[in-house]
Amino acid sequence: MIRQYELVEKVKSYDPDADEDLINRAYVFSMKVHGAQRRASGDPYFLHPLEVAGLLADMKLDTGSIVTGLLHDTVEDTVATIDEIDKQFGSEIRQLVDGVTKLSKLELQDSQAKQAENFRKLVLAMSKDIRVLLVKLCDRLHNMRTLDAIASPEKRRRIARETIEIYAPLAERIGMHEMKDELEDLAFAQLNPDARDSIVLRLQELRQEDSSLIDDVIREVVAALKEGGVDAAVLGREKRPYSIWRKMQRKNVAFEQLFDIMAFRIMVEDKRTCYQALGVLHDRYQSLPGRFKDYISTPKPNGYQSLHTAVIGPLRQRIEIQIRTAEMQEVAELGVAAHWTYKQGAAGEADRPKYRWLQELLEILEHAQKPEEFLEHTKMELFQDQVFCFTPKGMLIALPHGATPVDFAYAVHSEVGDTCVGAKVNGRLVTLRHVLSNGDQVDIITSKTSRPSPEWERFAATGKARARIRKFVRQQQRTEYAELGRAMLQKLFRQEGYDFTEKAIDGVLKIFKAQHVDDIYANVGAGLTPSRDVFNAVFPGHKAAAQRADANVVPIGRARRSQGKTKDQPVPIRGLIPGMAVHYARCCHPIPGDRIVGIVTTGKGVTIHTIDCETLESFYDTPERWVDVSWDSSGEPAEDHVGRIHAVIANEPGSLGTLSTVIGKNGGNITNLKITSRSTDFFEMLIDIDVSDLKHLNNIVAALRATPIISAVERARSG
């Protein structure tokens, strides 16, 4: 526990002009109002805001941030009011505390809609003052460090899931990589403790096998650099379990196949020496193709700079190396706090482009129809790894992996995206589905008469693009519904012998809680409001006659509901003719998330294959049988699909039990199992598992790879 005088001294050590009196008053006020409150662990509640303030001081933040850390829970959890904060500490502290207070109960929300609404508030609050986010991240970090004190496993998992989906990506976006790594690993321990324990065990075994490996590598790298005229400090570190887990999932490999579990960092004096050190390493050791990244000449949007490379280095070990200066290291650890706007004054203006993503979140907020949709698009915007592309004038645009020219166009400007008709990548015309790569120069071709296509949403990778496309589709759909609804009302009025006027509809807006007559037209056209109800509201005296006339008429909507659910559930695939028979190919077992194609077979309908299925080679000569299809993710989740995996497991007692337990814990259900080969040491088998989609199957595969008794596992593509 940090003491009052220690907190003040820590702040004064990096900011001699800090308002000591303000910090002391906030300390006393917070301790007084929290009084005898206790946390789930039994510790005095006041220890939490004190630790949050200590974390903010570790980041060398300003007095306002430290005071907010001390006060951030006072309004929500005590009798203190926001006006009292304003009176005692000023308007600046009031705004910061208010921004954090509105979110302090985020982890207690069960509803997805409530969580999304609170996250929307966070985005709005941090867009006004990024310090709100910094305080909230430190608050979340301390809560995660003490999460085991919460008795409810479900509540712990809910908080951990929210941390890994929202707060860790936000920490990364503002460049706080150390905090991001710790948040992810703490959440991983709650969400998948078995996988984490397995990785930790393997790391311990690795340390025991090669106890001096890191020291030996460091010694040789330092000697090599010195020989090349580079004076540098070399540090070795072990990657965190969650980072290893994600790499196993992303690269589809087992633990033993990873070569960058140990990473090495070379610290040099200046930028020029970074490149000199890189030259020495590449001259001395064989570099691995495709593993070099230059984030110094092309920094990440959050300001991160470093050279990344991988070489077959000392002791023939494949190692990952980062080369940077001390200043770059500070930015990598502290992000926005390392070049604090409030300390720099006008100099902070230069950092604004690094937080362009925050403006894009606000644009998503503007275009999203409801909070859940905003949360969905925001997660997409935050979670992705990035590629860097350029406009013809050299402006850098950062996009997620898998991004297309449509994403690039919307990243340049919303109007450019809306009017996009084509693109040139590196001077060559490409389709709008083309996947962009690092370093591509993209020239967007526009037309003033062009409008977004609903099909774009199927391949757009950024939340901003998808939110804008959805908004356009909704507006277009609403216009069509409004025209239809108006025509329906005109016809009904005519049938009843009345002239239709917009003024008459305007008179019943309050009855239907509508703001404009177009709202009523659209609801009628969409079937949400019966046209007869609108007519009866305009002419109440006609109501009885209308009911008698309609006595024998059953509304279509009611008739459908009375029939109950049909046995035939809609097929979750776009691009098919209604009523067409559909089969899933047994050669590749396609599941939602796979890129798919349909093959027409006479008398059988359409067979769905994955796009990389080897069977498709036999249909290359008959392109007329191919159907362009994709999974429909807009409706309710469909039934489970069969995913087939090939596994090699140790021939030991309990191996099959362990395998089935891991699959069950990750929500899978084994529907078939076939042993294809056996030996003294191993079994090879094909396993069919009911899964919801590709992500679900990948999670199961990754969990199996982290299990010691399983030697290898991969998705089966035939059999």
XYZ file of C-alpha atoms in Angstrom:
719
model
C 0.000 0.000 0.000
C 1.311 3.431 -0.945
C 1.101 6.081 1.793
C -0.070 9.679 1.465
C 3.370 11.266 1.697
C 4.802 8.611 -0.675
C 2.167 9.439 -3.296
C 2.918 13.170 -3.041
C 6.675 12.582 -3.212
C 6.302 10.344 -6.259
C 4.311 13.031 -8.097
C 6.687 15.823 -7.042
C 9.672 13.769 -8.259
C 8.624 14.198 -11.897
C 6.474 17.330 -11.562
C 7.942 19.798 -9.007
C 5.084 22.231 -9.729
C 2.382 19.691 -8.802
C -0.358 21.036 -6.519
C 0.557 19.221 -3.289
C -2.355 20.762 -1.354
C -4.907 19.537 -3.936
C -3.569 15.971 -3.771
C -3.601 15.979 0.035
C -7.159 17.327 0.173
C -8.332 14.679 -2.322
C -6.601 11.961 -0.267
C -8.319 13.050 2.960
C -11.712 13.569 1.265
C -11.676 10.135 -0.384
C -10.573 8.336 2.797
C -13.276 10.135 4.799
C -16.235 9.459 2.469
C -15.286 5.817 1.817
C -15.072 5.404 5.593
C -15.591 1.816 6.725
C -16.466 0.449 3.256
C -14.862 -2.890 2.395
C -13.955 -4.569 -0.890
C -14.821 -8.182 -1.753
C -11.394 -9.184 -0.404
C -12.195 -7.657 2.996
C -9.619 -4.864 2.559
C -10.640 -1.241 3.253
C -12.237 0.157 0.073
C -10.035 3.265 0.180
C -7.022 1.128 -0.772
C -8.468 0.802 -4.305
C -8.568 4.533 -5.272
C -5.186 4.943 -3.567
C -3.652 2.158 -5.701
C -5.257 3.638 -8.840
C -3.651 7.008 -8.021
C -0.331 5.188 -7.520
C -0.601 3.572 -10.973
C -1.308 6.980 -12.527
C 1.737 8.402 -10.721
C 3.861 5.537 -12.090
C 2.841 6.806 -15.538
C 3.972 10.330 -14.489
C 0.589 11.911 -15.125
C -0.510 15.389 -14.089
C -2.077 16.451 -10.780
C -5.604 16.411 -12.249
C -5.256 12.728 -13.176
C -3.882 11.782 -9.725
C -6.713 13.619 -7.942
C -9.288 11.984 -10.231
C -7.799 8.578 -9.399
C -8.323 9.279 -5.687
C -11.893 10.529 -6.194
C -13.130 8.344 -9.076
C -15.471 6.174 -6.935
C -16.635 8.784 -4.424
C -19.762 9.955 -6.274
C -20.897 6.453 -7.256
C -20.189 4.588 -4.016
C -20.508 7.189 -1.236
C -22.757 10.051 -0.133
C -20.534 12.581 -1.943
C -22.129 14.470 -4.859
C -20.680 15.765 -8.112
C -21.528 19.332 -7.014
C -19.497 18.775 -3.845
C -16.536 17.680 -6.002
C -16.948 20.834 -8.089
C -17.071 23.057 -5.019
C -14.008 21.538 -3.328
C -11.777 20.649 -6.296
C -12.891 22.781 -9.263
C -14.647 22.260 -12.608
C -11.764 20.402 -14.304
C -11.733 17.669 -11.629
C -15.545 17.601 -11.665
C -15.580 16.813 -15.409
C -12.951 14.092 -15.072
C -14.616 12.442 -12.063
C -18.016 12.673 -13.746
C -16.618 11.051 -16.899
C -15.249 8.076 -14.934
C -18.192 7.854 -12.504
C -20.703 7.173 -15.268
C -18.769 4.016 -16.136
C -17.792 2.722 -12.705
C -20.555 0.094 -12.654
C -19.836 -1.188 -16.150
C -18.682 -4.605 -14.925
C -21.969 -5.189 -13.070
C -24.126 -5.064 -16.191
C -25.576 -8.351 -17.424
C -27.320 -6.963 -20.479
C -25.406 -6.574 -23.736
C -27.425 -3.422 -24.427
C -26.444 -1.885 -21.056
C -22.794 -2.768 -21.598
C -22.904 -1.243 -25.075
C -24.588 1.917 -23.783
C -21.950 2.349 -21.077
C -19.167 1.857 -23.592
C -20.788 4.507 -25.770
C -20.569 6.874 -22.777
C -16.895 6.004 -22.334
C -16.131 6.904 -25.957
C -17.920 10.239 -25.594
C -16.158 10.998 -22.290
C -12.660 10.154 -23.517
C -13.206 12.103 -26.747
C -13.495 15.214 -24.564
C -10.530 14.344 -22.317
C -8.314 11.284 -22.865
C -7.432 11.329 -19.147
C -10.839 9.745 -18.467
C -9.617 6.673 -20.337
C -6.268 6.646 -18.529
C -7.972 6.690 -15.118
C -10.463 4.045 -16.221
C -7.657 1.777 -17.482
C -5.766 2.045 -14.182
C -9.037 1.389 -12.336
C -9.609 -1.718 -14.460
C -6.006 -2.919 -14.035
C -6.207 -2.826 -10.241
C -9.635 -4.511 -10.317
C -8.221 -7.274 -12.522
C -5.247 -7.769 -10.186
C -7.702 -8.352 -7.311
C -10.387 -10.175 -9.308
C -9.918 -13.499 -7.502
C -11.528 -11.941 -4.412
C -14.926 -11.985 -6.183
C -16.780 -15.166 -5.219
C -18.977 -15.553 -8.319
C -17.126 -17.350 -11.173
C -19.638 -16.038 -13.699
C -19.102 -12.445 -12.608
C -15.312 -12.893 -12.799
C -15.645 -14.279 -16.339
C -17.941 -11.436 -17.392
C -15.474 -8.800 -16.159
C -12.551 -10.664 -17.760
C -14.365 -10.955 -21.099
C -15.133 -7.247 -21.101
C -11.493 -6.507 -20.248
C -10.107 -8.563 -23.119
C -12.679 -7.328 -25.643
C -12.709 -3.610 -24.819
C -10.126 -2.323 -22.342
C -7.039 -4.231 -23.542
C -7.570 -3.091 -27.179
C -8.126 0.481 -25.952
C -4.854 0.333 -24.004
C -3.077 -0.860 -27.146
C -4.630 1.885 -29.244
C -3.182 4.586 -26.993
C 0.185 2.814 -27.050
C 0.181 1.340 -23.521
C 1.512 -2.075 -24.525
C 2.696 -3.184 -21.094
C -0.738 -2.522 -19.597
C -2.412 -4.197 -22.549
C -0.311 -7.338 -22.080
C -1.069 -7.526 -18.349
C -4.811 -6.935 -18.814
C -4.983 -9.680 -21.458
C -3.061 -12.173 -19.359
C -5.124 -11.514 -16.218
C -8.327 -11.962 -18.251
C -6.938 -15.106 -19.915
C -6.411 -16.654 -16.461
C -10.147 -16.292 -15.805
C -11.510 -17.156 -19.247
C -9.354 -20.185 -20.034
C -7.427 -21.229 -16.918
C -6.655 -24.735 -18.233
C -4.983 -23.421 -21.390
C -3.035 -20.803 -19.443
C -1.868 -23.330 -16.849
C -0.734 -25.644 -19.647
C 1.314 -22.884 -21.308
C 2.803 -21.797 -17.962
C 3.810 -25.418 -17.292
C 5.502 -25.686 -20.675
C 7.324 -22.402 -20.121
C 8.611 -23.734 -16.798
C 9.828 -26.908 -18.514
C 11.510 -24.784 -21.175
C 13.306 -22.743 -18.498
C 14.552 -25.898 -16.813
C 15.801 -27.375 -20.094
C 17.570 -24.177 -21.222
C 18.190 -22.296 -17.978
C 21.122 -20.327 -19.423
C 19.753 -19.881 -22.961
C 18.715 -16.220 -22.607
C 22.029 -15.229 -20.982
C 24.021 -17.090 -23.657
C 22.075 -15.398 -26.483
C 22.468 -11.952 -24.884
C 26.240 -12.412 -24.479
C 26.721 -13.386 -28.120
C 24.451 -10.624 -29.502
C 26.248 -7.965 -27.399
C 29.605 -9.237 -28.661
C 28.392 -9.237 -32.285
C 27.115 -5.660 -31.979
C 30.290 -4.460 -30.292
C 32.353 -6.042 -33.060
C 30.203 -4.115 -35.552
C 30.811 -0.830 -33.726
C 27.425 -0.616 -31.972
C 27.237 0.095 -28.257
C 23.923 -1.344 -27.039
C 22.109 -2.878 -24.090
C 20.383 -6.195 -24.840
C 17.465 -7.494 -22.780
C 15.764 -10.870 -23.003
C 12.200 -11.546 -21.952
C 9.666 -14.325 -22.017
C 6.371 -13.635 -23.745
C 3.205 -13.721 -21.661
C 0.993 -16.843 -21.844
C -1.874 -15.033 -23.599
C 0.459 -13.670 -26.279
C 1.725 -17.221 -26.889
C -1.849 -18.550 -26.982
C -2.947 -15.981 -29.569
C 0.058 -16.749 -31.769
C -0.737 -20.473 -31.582
C -4.273 -19.679 -32.749
C -3.270 -17.181 -35.437
C -0.497 -19.282 -36.954
C -2.319 -22.587 -36.449
C 0.727 -24.196 -34.822
C 1.590 -26.114 -31.654
C 3.632 -24.704 -28.759
C 6.790 -26.485 -29.878
C 6.614 -24.859 -33.327
C 6.805 -21.308 -31.966
C 10.282 -19.805 -32.167
C 9.621 -16.387 -30.647
C 8.554 -17.414 -27.154
C 11.727 -15.646 -26.055
C 12.034 -12.100 -27.394
C 15.088 -9.848 -27.236
C 15.188 -6.060 -27.146
C 18.217 -4.019 -28.218
C 18.417 -0.504 -26.764
C 20.618 2.016 -28.611
C 21.323 5.742 -28.407
C 19.579 7.163 -31.480
C 17.551 6.354 -34.572
C 20.573 6.042 -36.876
C 22.147 3.452 -34.560
C 18.919 1.397 -34.736
C 19.520 0.811 -38.453
C 23.236 0.250 -37.872
C 22.448 -2.452 -35.297
C 19.970 -4.037 -37.731
C 22.666 -4.136 -40.433
C 25.130 -5.822 -38.067
C 22.584 -8.506 -37.101
C 21.503 -9.232 -40.679
C 25.129 -9.401 -41.751
C 26.031 -11.785 -38.912
C 22.905 -13.973 -38.825
C 20.465 -15.307 -41.410
C 17.240 -13.298 -41.348
C 13.852 -14.995 -41.702
C 11.868 -13.878 -44.795
C 8.764 -11.795 -44.157
C 9.639 -11.115 -40.526
C 11.184 -7.627 -40.850
C 9.010 -4.617 -39.981
C 10.117 -0.999 -39.887
C 7.922 0.950 -37.462
C 10.476 3.765 -37.221
C 10.049 5.180 -40.724
C 6.357 4.190 -40.605
C 5.193 4.451 -36.951
C 1.963 2.835 -35.804
C -0.984 5.264 -35.418
C -0.497 5.265 -31.624
C 3.084 6.549 -32.014
C 4.849 3.199 -31.498
C 8.309 3.042 -33.128
C 10.717 0.121 -33.323
C 12.508 -2.181 -35.770
C 11.299 -5.794 -35.654
C 13.222 -8.685 -37.155
C 13.699 -12.416 -36.668
C 16.968 -14.261 -37.291
C 18.544 -17.674 -36.889
C 20.850 -16.329 -34.234
C 23.235 -17.588 -31.582
C 23.203 -21.337 -30.850
C 21.166 -21.763 -34.088
C 18.137 -20.475 -32.199
C 15.375 -18.659 -34.120
C 14.857 -15.457 -32.148
C 12.682 -12.356 -32.431
C 14.465 -9.023 -31.940
C 13.190 -5.466 -31.395
C 15.572 -2.518 -31.833
C 14.681 0.882 -30.392
C 15.912 3.933 -28.457
C 15.119 4.764 -24.817
C 12.585 7.362 -25.981
C 10.874 4.796 -28.223
C 10.799 2.376 -25.287
C 9.061 4.953 -23.099
C 6.405 5.502 -25.780
C 5.977 1.731 -26.187
C 5.346 1.298 -22.455
C 3.347 4.425 -21.637
C 1.839 5.463 -24.973
C -0.084 8.729 -24.715
C 1.250 9.288 -21.185
C 4.835 9.374 -22.491
C 4.192 12.549 -24.528
C 1.526 13.996 -22.302
C -0.505 16.736 -24.013
C -1.183 18.562 -20.750
C 2.539 18.842 -20.031
C 3.508 19.867 -23.541
C 0.815 22.453 -24.205
C 0.775 23.297 -27.902
C 3.327 20.575 -28.638
C 0.593 18.054 -27.909
C -1.221 19.147 -31.068
C 1.275 17.084 -33.068
C -0.030 13.950 -31.390
C -3.585 14.423 -32.581
C -3.241 12.337 -35.770
C -2.258 9.381 -33.570
C -5.761 9.442 -32.097
C -7.634 9.669 -35.355
C -9.133 6.285 -34.442
C -11.006 8.037 -31.610
C -12.676 10.337 -34.129
C -13.555 7.241 -36.172
C -15.206 5.674 -33.113
C -17.339 8.812 -32.831
C -18.305 8.450 -36.506
C -19.299 4.820 -35.889
C -21.356 6.053 -32.932
C -23.131 8.504 -35.230
C -23.971 5.891 -37.866
C -24.860 2.939 -35.602
C -28.591 2.402 -35.130
C -28.418 0.993 -31.591
C -25.762 0.564 -28.860
C -25.223 -3.160 -29.555
C -24.375 -2.396 -33.191
C -21.954 0.317 -32.064
C -20.261 -2.156 -29.704
C -19.975 -4.755 -32.492
C -18.351 -2.319 -34.947
C -16.105 -0.831 -32.253
C -14.716 -4.227 -31.261
C -13.966 -4.805 -34.935
C -12.197 -1.427 -35.109
C -10.090 -2.047 -31.990
C -9.185 -5.700 -32.217
C -7.524 -6.071 -35.602
C -3.815 -6.171 -36.383
C -2.885 -3.556 -38.969
C -1.566 -3.013 -42.473
C -0.278 0.360 -43.642
C -1.278 1.744 -47.041
C -0.725 5.089 -48.759
C -2.753 7.539 -50.820
C -1.236 8.756 -54.131
C -0.099 11.889 -52.208
C 1.727 9.783 -49.626
C -0.732 10.042 -46.706
C -0.531 6.991 -44.417
C -3.739 5.041 -43.761
C -3.699 2.284 -41.103
C -6.225 -0.528 -41.687
C -6.904 -3.964 -40.187
C -5.632 -7.131 -41.867
C -8.097 -8.241 -44.527
C -9.047 -4.651 -45.414
C -10.215 -3.848 -48.944
C -10.317 -0.684 -51.098
C -13.794 -0.038 -49.654
C -12.281 0.184 -46.154
C -9.501 2.425 -47.486
C -12.038 4.735 -49.167
C -14.063 5.166 -45.965
C -10.852 5.699 -43.970
C -9.941 8.604 -46.291
C -13.406 10.183 -45.925
C -16.993 8.980 -45.565
C -18.021 10.713 -48.814
C -15.150 9.047 -50.693
C -16.441 5.681 -49.460
C -20.045 6.460 -50.401
C -19.079 7.412 -53.983
C -16.427 4.726 -54.547
C -16.756 2.770 -57.824
C -13.300 1.235 -58.236
C -9.674 1.303 -57.156
C -6.119 1.122 -58.425
C -3.571 -0.613 -56.203
C 0.037 0.144 -57.140
C -1.221 1.444 -60.500
C -3.229 -1.681 -61.354
C -7.041 -1.826 -61.459
C -8.426 -4.231 -58.851
C -11.870 -5.286 -57.647
C -13.325 -3.712 -54.513
C -12.950 -7.135 -52.843
C -9.163 -7.049 -53.284
C -7.320 -7.589 -49.965
C -4.722 -4.863 -49.335
C -1.151 -5.549 -48.237
C 1.436 -3.543 -46.299
C 2.907 -0.713 -48.380
C 0.196 -0.681 -51.078
C -0.497 2.643 -52.768
C -4.262 2.901 -53.241
C -6.014 5.296 -55.608
C -9.813 5.352 -55.160
C -11.966 6.004 -58.234
C -15.219 7.840 -57.407
C -18.413 8.870 -59.168
C -20.869 11.485 -57.898
C -23.798 9.297 -58.970
C -22.542 6.192 -57.160
C -24.006 4.894 -53.890
C -22.861 2.180 -51.423
C -23.865 -1.378 -52.285
C -25.311 -3.653 -49.557
C -22.922 -6.329 -50.867
C -19.946 -4.289 -49.614
C -20.777 -5.197 -46.031
C -19.879 -8.823 -46.805
C -16.207 -8.014 -47.363
C -15.664 -4.714 -45.499
C -13.238 -5.231 -42.597
C -13.477 -1.959 -40.652
C -16.219 -0.979 -38.262
C -16.426 2.488 -39.803
C -17.096 1.143 -43.309
C -19.682 -1.399 -42.164
C -21.488 1.115 -39.951
C -21.706 3.607 -42.836
C -22.902 0.953 -45.306
C -25.532 -0.286 -42.848
C -26.750 3.247 -42.262
C -27.137 3.836 -46.005
C -28.988 0.524 -46.452
C -31.310 1.405 -43.559
C -32.009 4.849 -45.014
C -32.672 3.363 -48.450
C -34.928 0.700 -46.933
C -36.761 3.302 -44.857
C -37.399 5.439 -47.947
C -38.919 2.438 -49.736
C -41.048 1.546 -46.689
C -42.229 5.155 -46.404
C -43.314 5.226 -50.063
C -45.117 1.903 -49.652
C -46.796 3.007 -46.401
C -48.000 6.263 -47.959
C -49.488 4.357 -50.919
C -51.237 1.905 -48.551
C -52.807 4.739 -46.558
C -53.907 6.571 -49.735
C -55.621 3.398 -50.957
C -57.375 2.813 -47.607
C -58.578 6.410 -47.408
C -59.945 6.126 -50.956
C -61.770 2.872 -50.143
C -63.439 4.502 -47.131
C -64.469 7.558 -49.151
C -62.057 10.127 -47.717
C -59.486 12.394 -49.317
C -55.939 11.611 -48.143
C -54.011 14.598 -46.745
C -50.674 14.771 -44.993
C -52.188 17.257 -42.538
C -54.555 14.545 -41.294
C -51.620 12.201 -40.586
C -49.741 15.061 -38.928
C -52.577 15.340 -36.418
C -52.010 11.817 -35.019
C -48.218 11.946 -34.591
C -48.465 12.016 -30.775
C -50.734 8.950 -30.720
C -48.072 6.881 -32.496
C -45.160 8.628 -30.709
C -43.743 9.734 -34.064
C -41.825 12.921 -34.817
C -42.649 13.159 -38.519
C -45.297 11.801 -40.877
C -42.554 9.840 -42.680
C -42.070 7.835 -39.467
C -45.706 6.707 -39.625
C -45.467 5.932 -43.364
C -42.305 3.857 -42.807
C -43.870 1.893 -39.920
C -46.959 1.156 -42.001
C -44.845 0.063 -44.977
C -42.682 -2.169 -42.755
C -45.761 -3.783 -41.213
C -45.019 -2.426 -37.742
C -48.207 -0.316 -37.654
C -51.429 -1.514 -39.393
C -52.753 1.042 -41.858
C -56.247 0.532 -40.359
C -54.956 1.730 -36.951
C -53.745 4.966 -38.523
C -57.062 5.447 -40.332
C -59.030 4.812 -37.109
C -56.868 7.318 -35.253
C -57.583 9.985 -37.907
C -61.332 9.146 -37.990
C -62.299 7.762 -34.560
C -66.018 7.773 -35.453
C -65.338 5.224 -38.172
C -63.787 2.742 -35.736
C -66.809 0.497 -35.075
C -67.652 0.161 -38.749
C -64.082 -0.722 -39.519
C -64.091 -3.454 -36.891
C -67.310 -4.995 -38.245
C -66.024 -4.909 -41.773
C -62.822 -6.591 -40.736
C -64.387 -9.129 -38.361
C -63.677 -12.093 -40.621
C -60.219 -10.978 -41.642
C -57.212 -12.517 -39.856
C -54.158 -10.221 -40.015
C -51.286 -11.888 -41.831
C -48.891 -11.326 -38.947
C -51.258 -13.003 -36.453
C -52.014 -15.877 -38.777
C -48.334 -16.630 -39.147
C -47.743 -16.584 -35.399
C -50.684 -18.877 -34.746
C -49.270 -21.527 -37.040
C -46.158 -21.913 -34.843
C -42.676 -22.610 -36.087
C -42.269 -24.640 -39.225
C -39.928 -27.583 -39.389
C -37.939 -26.058 -42.208
C -35.587 -23.479 -40.739
C -34.134 -20.913 -43.148
C -30.741 -21.851 -44.583
C -28.097 -19.419 -43.235
C -26.601 -18.795 -46.692
C -26.957 -15.787 -48.989
C -27.079 -16.096 -52.751
C -29.452 -19.093 -53.063
C -32.818 -19.259 -54.788
C -35.606 -19.717 -52.165
C -36.612 -23.379 -51.840
C -33.405 -24.716 -53.376
C -32.086 -27.920 -51.774
C -28.778 -27.422 -49.973
C -26.159 -29.917 -48.799
C -22.874 -29.405 -46.980
C -19.919 -31.182 -48.592
C -18.442 -33.976 -46.489
C -15.055 -33.555 -48.117
C -14.398 -30.182 -46.446
C -17.167 -29.732 -43.822
C -17.834 -25.988 -44.332
C -18.872 -24.011 -41.239
C -19.898 -20.349 -40.743
C -16.802 -18.185 -41.065
C -15.308 -20.195 -43.940
C -15.238 -18.650 -47.413
C -17.604 -20.857 -49.384
C -18.846 -21.597 -52.903
C -21.869 -23.544 -54.155
C -21.796 -26.290 -56.825
C -25.057 -27.120 -58.596
C -25.722 -30.866 -58.971
C -28.655 -32.068 -61.103
C -31.359 -33.593 -58.934
C -29.573 -32.705 -55.661
C -29.611 -28.912 -55.532
C -26.511 -27.044 -54.345
C -23.563 -28.510 -52.452
C -21.627 -26.044 -50.301
C -17.809 -26.349 -50.277
C -15.050 -24.287 -48.663
C -13.264 -22.123 -51.220
C -10.017 -24.101 -50.790
C -11.597 -27.567 -51.039
C -9.524 -29.862 -53.284
C -12.715 -31.369 -54.741
C -13.414 -28.088 -56.554
C -10.618 -28.853 -59.023
C -12.910 -31.353 -60.747
C -15.422 -28.543 -61.481
C -13.010 -26.029 -63.063
C -14.207 -26.957 -66.561
C -17.882 -26.286 -65.723
C -17.996 -22.705 -64.383
C -21.743 -22.553 -65.089
C -22.303 -24.879 -62.118
C -20.609 -22.496 -59.648
C -22.805 -20.285 -57.416
C -21.467 -17.237 -55.539
C -22.686 -17.712 -51.953
C -21.750 -16.549 -48.460
C -22.862 -17.152 -44.893
C -25.755 -15.020 -43.679
C -24.813 -13.609 -40.274
C -27.740 -11.192 -40.046
C -30.332 -13.553 -38.557
C -30.506 -15.614 -35.394
C -27.757 -18.204 -34.872
C -28.516 -21.335 -36.858
C -28.035 -24.914 -35.702
C -24.566 -26.241 -34.970
C -22.357 -27.340 -37.871
C -19.920 -30.210 -38.026
C -16.245 -29.301 -37.926
C -13.770 -32.122 -38.558
C -10.292 -32.178 -37.033
C -7.315 -34.532 -37.319
C -5.539 -35.153 -34.008
C -2.465 -37.100 -32.898
C -2.640 -37.931 -29.182
C -0.392 -39.836 -26.792
C -1.248 -43.506 -26.226
C -1.636 -43.116 -22.464
C -4.385 -43.940 -19.951
C -6.901 -41.078 -19.780
C -5.865 -39.448 -23.061
C -9.283 -39.783 -24.692
C -10.935 -38.525 -21.524
C -8.689 -35.454 -21.468
C -9.383 -34.788 -25.153
C -13.167 -34.969 -24.727
C -12.999 -32.825 -21.560
C -11.075 -30.047 -23.354
C -13.563 -30.097 -26.241
C -16.515 -30.051 -23.835
C -15.110 -27.197 -21.746
C -14.838 -25.100 -24.892
C -18.485 -25.671 -25.855
C -17.937 -28.436 -28.457
C -19.786 -31.744 -28.747
C -18.120 -34.821 -30.283
C -20.515 -36.454 -32.753
C -18.145 -38.974 -34.327
C -14.636 -40.278 -33.711
C -12.590 -42.555 -35.967
C -9.098 -43.886 -35.165
C -7.190 -43.914 -38.467
C -3.835 -45.160 -37.192
C -2.307 -46.383 -33.954
C 1.181 -47.157 -32.710
C 2.854 -47.911 -29.403
C 3.143 -44.213 -28.603
C 0.372 -42.405 -30.499
C -3.183 -42.567 -31.865
C -4.211 -40.693 -35.010
C -7.900 -39.950 -35.299
C -10.567 -37.959 -37.124
C -13.035 -36.214 -34.831
C -16.329 -34.596 -35.845
C -17.385 -31.794 -33.488
C -20.591 -29.759 -33.389
C -19.537 -26.080 -33.453
C -21.319 -22.805 -34.081
C -18.784 -21.271 -36.471
C -15.128 -21.102 -37.546
C -14.066 -19.023 -34.539
C -15.572 -21.628 -32.216
C -13.686 -24.437 -33.992
C -10.406 -22.457 -33.919
C -10.798 -21.916 -30.160
C -11.218 -25.665 -29.650
C -8.183 -26.431 -31.836
C -6.074 -23.878 -29.930
C -7.190 -25.352 -26.585
C -6.239 -28.842 -27.763
C -2.819 -27.641 -28.922
C -2.169 -26.262 -25.443
C -2.871 -29.705 -23.915
C 0.331 -31.727 -23.218
C -1.039 -35.175 -24.194
C -1.975 -33.925 -27.685
C 0.965 -34.007 -30.082
C -0.683 -32.341 -33.078
C -4.117 -31.163 -34.161
C -5.337 -29.489 -37.323
C -8.517 -29.089 -39.274
C -9.220 -32.054 -41.555
C -9.988 -31.171 -45.159
C -10.989 -34.586 -46.522
C -12.224 -37.995 -45.416
